[in-house]
Amino acid sequence: DVILTQSPLSLPVTLGQPASISCRSGQSPVSSDGHTYLNWFHQRPGQSPRRLIYKVSNRDSGVPDRFSGSGSGTDFTLKISRVEAEDVGIYYCMQGTHWPYTFGQGTKLEIK
Amino acid sequence: EAQLVESGGGLVQPGRSLRLSCVGSGLTFSNYAVHWVRQAPGKGLEWVSGIYWAGGGTGYADSVKGRFTMSRDKAKNSVYLQMNSLRPEDTALYYCGYDLTPGGLESWGQGTQVTVSS
């Protein structure tokens, strides 16, 4: 199985400040078709996860442009340029290249 | 509005069985795969199983292999998760998820709660 390791696991951030979450993969999530199916999800309390970023760096429809994804090989990053109150919750990276799909442990973002 | 609707959860004793259902409402399963992902109380997301819609091939997490079986009914636009020999550690909110694109898991249902307890 592909192990995804996120850091930090807890992320207190002041409103308006940037935030960054790292996701390291135990093996390359590059598919045989050349794509890297590394996604980022956000889950608010009591809600289902919502995908924010797909294939490393592509924002889903309706996702604010303050969110960006980057990375290659086995190191990936989610960045929020200026944190807003609605960004609180848990962020997960996920790889959909290899079965079983695997998720990182989750990073809890809270407002200081 | 296109959505996934899960049902079939409940309270069940250890060793018993339960069958979960997921139907696409306003969303027709076609290519790629449909999945079950669970979340134990206060814990992270764990992929449980998946089924390729076209060919029916399935995959399972080691934690459920041999106990859970996933299937699909194309006519009903539905997938199912037959869960046998349930254990307390299977207690979780079970989400149905769909790959609109390969590896995408874009679409999620609201989840159905499974509690295994005597």
Tab-separated table of C-alpha atoms in Angstrom, chain A:
chain	number	residue	atom	x	y	z
A	1	ASP	CA	0.000	0.000	0.000
A	2	VAL	CA	1.118	3.584	-0.653
A	3	ILE	CA	1.652	5.313	2.681
A	4	LEU	CA	0.992	9.047	2.766
A	5	THR	CA	2.500	11.032	5.629
A	6	GLN	CA	1.158	14.510	6.328
A	7	SER	CA	2.747	17.250	8.387
A	8	PRO	CA	1.954	19.041	10.500
A	9	LEU	CA	-0.982	17.193	12.037
A	10	SER	CA	-2.133	20.344	13.812
A	11	LEU	CA	-1.947	23.778	12.226
A	12	PRO	CA	-2.999	26.871	14.198
A	13	VAL	CA	-3.091	29.880	11.874
A	14	THR	CA	-3.934	33.546	12.305
A	15	LEU	CA	-6.635	34.881	10.001
A	16	GLY	CA	-5.126	36.370	6.862
A	17	GLN	CA	-1.857	34.489	7.257
A	18	PRO	CA	-0.613	31.737	4.919
A	19	ALA	CA	-0.699	28.030	5.694
A	20	SER	CA	1.106	25.058	4.201
A	21	ILE	CA	0.576	21.292	4.545
A	22	SER	CA	3.052	18.681	3.384
A	23	CYS	CA	2.198	15.213	2.078
A	24	ARG	CA	4.977	12.705	1.507
A	25	SER	CA	4.346	9.461	-0.325
A	26	GLY	CA	6.129	6.202	0.411
A	27	GLN	CA	6.278	5.517	-3.295
A	28	SER	CA	5.652	7.497	-6.431
A	29	PRO	CA	1.960	8.049	-7.156
A	30	VAL	CA	2.677	8.475	-10.858
A	31	SER	CA	0.360	6.284	-12.915
A	32	SER	CA	1.324	4.240	-15.967
A	33	ASP	CA	-0.628	6.814	-18.000
A	34	GLY	CA	1.776	9.490	-16.805
A	35	HIS	CA	-0.663	11.273	-14.518
A	36	THR	CA	-0.197	11.730	-10.781
A	37	TYR	CA	-3.523	11.146	-9.051
A	38	LEU	CA	-2.688	13.038	-5.871
A	39	ASN	CA	-5.698	14.901	-4.500
A	40	TRP	CA	-6.459	17.148	-1.542
A	41	PHE	CA	-9.722	17.117	0.420
A	42	HIS	CA	-11.201	19.385	3.069
A	43	GLN	CA	-13.624	18.127	5.690
A	44	ARG	CA	-15.569	20.416	7.986
A	45	PRO	CA	-17.065	18.994	11.209
A	46	GLY	CA	-20.184	16.976	10.503
A	47	GLN	CA	-19.719	17.165	6.731
A	48	SER	CA	-18.514	14.847	4.007
A	49	PRO	CA	-15.065	15.463	2.548
A	50	ARG	CA	-14.922	17.845	-0.378
A	51	ARG	CA	-12.196	17.649	-2.987
A	52	LEU	CA	-10.198	20.854	-3.452
A	53	ILE	CA	-7.275	19.865	-5.655
A	54	TYR	CA	-6.866	17.035	-8.134
A	55	LYS	CA	-3.834	15.674	-9.951
A	56	VAL	CA	-1.452	17.634	-7.720
A	57	SER	CA	-2.233	21.181	-8.772
A	58	ASN	CA	-5.667	21.530	-10.380
A	59	ARG	CA	-8.344	23.369	-8.421
A	60	ASP	CA	-11.848	21.981	-8.448
A	61	SER	CA	-14.726	24.149	-9.603
A	62	GLY	CA	-15.708	26.701	-6.987
A	63	VAL	CA	-12.509	26.391	-4.961
A	64	PRO	CA	-11.069	29.825	-4.122
A	65	ASP	CA	-7.797	30.675	-5.784
A	66	ARG	CA	-6.143	31.159	-2.400
A	67	PHE	CA	-5.780	27.360	-2.450
A	68	SER	CA	-2.941	25.895	-4.497
A	69	GLY	CA	-1.299	22.514	-4.823
A	70	SER	CA	2.181	21.668	-5.961
A	71	GLY	CA	4.794	18.960	-5.892
A	72	SER	CA	6.289	16.078	-7.790
A	73	GLY	CA	7.847	12.696	-7.191
A	74	THR	CA	6.960	11.843	-3.611
A	75	ASP	CA	6.624	15.318	-2.058
A	76	PHE	CA	3.440	17.357	-2.349
A	77	THR	CA	2.151	20.546	-0.751
A	78	LEU	CA	-1.165	22.289	-0.222
A	79	LYS	CA	-0.927	26.026	0.370
A	80	ILE	CA	-3.495	28.559	1.473
A	81	SER	CA	-2.304	32.059	0.693
A	82	ARG	CA	-4.501	33.848	3.250
A	83	VAL	CA	-6.490	31.758	5.700
A	84	GLU	CA	-10.144	32.652	6.167
A	85	ALA	CA	-12.499	31.507	8.925
A	86	GLU	CA	-14.279	29.056	6.604
A	87	ASP	CA	-11.011	27.167	6.016
A	88	VAL	CA	-11.085	25.480	9.440
A	89	GLY	CA	-11.396	21.733	9.438
A	90	ILE	CA	-9.269	18.750	8.478
A	91	TYR	CA	-7.260	18.477	5.266
A	92	TYR	CA	-6.366	15.113	3.747
A	93	CYS	CA	-4.129	14.184	0.862
A	94	MET	CA	-5.141	11.074	-1.051
A	95	GLN	CA	-3.598	9.046	-3.831
A	96	GLY	CA	-5.906	7.483	-6.430
A	97	THR	CA	-3.195	5.972	-8.598
A	98	HIS	CA	-2.822	2.610	-6.893
A	99	TRP	CA	-5.444	0.425	-5.252
A	100	PRO	CA	-6.034	0.545	-2.359
A	101	TYR	CA	-6.564	4.286	-2.448
A	102	THR	CA	-4.840	5.728	0.601
A	103	PHE	CA	-5.210	8.895	2.635
A	104	GLY	CA	-2.847	10.862	4.783
A	105	GLN	CA	-3.589	11.042	8.517
A	106	GLY	CA	-5.201	14.452	8.182
A	107	THR	CA	-4.119	17.961	9.246
A	108	LYS	CA	-6.393	19.910	11.538
A	109	LEU	CA	-6.396	23.612	10.733
A	110	GLU	CA	-7.688	25.952	13.395
A	111	ILE	CA	-7.730	29.693	13.860
A	112	LYS	CA	-5.438	31.078	16.545
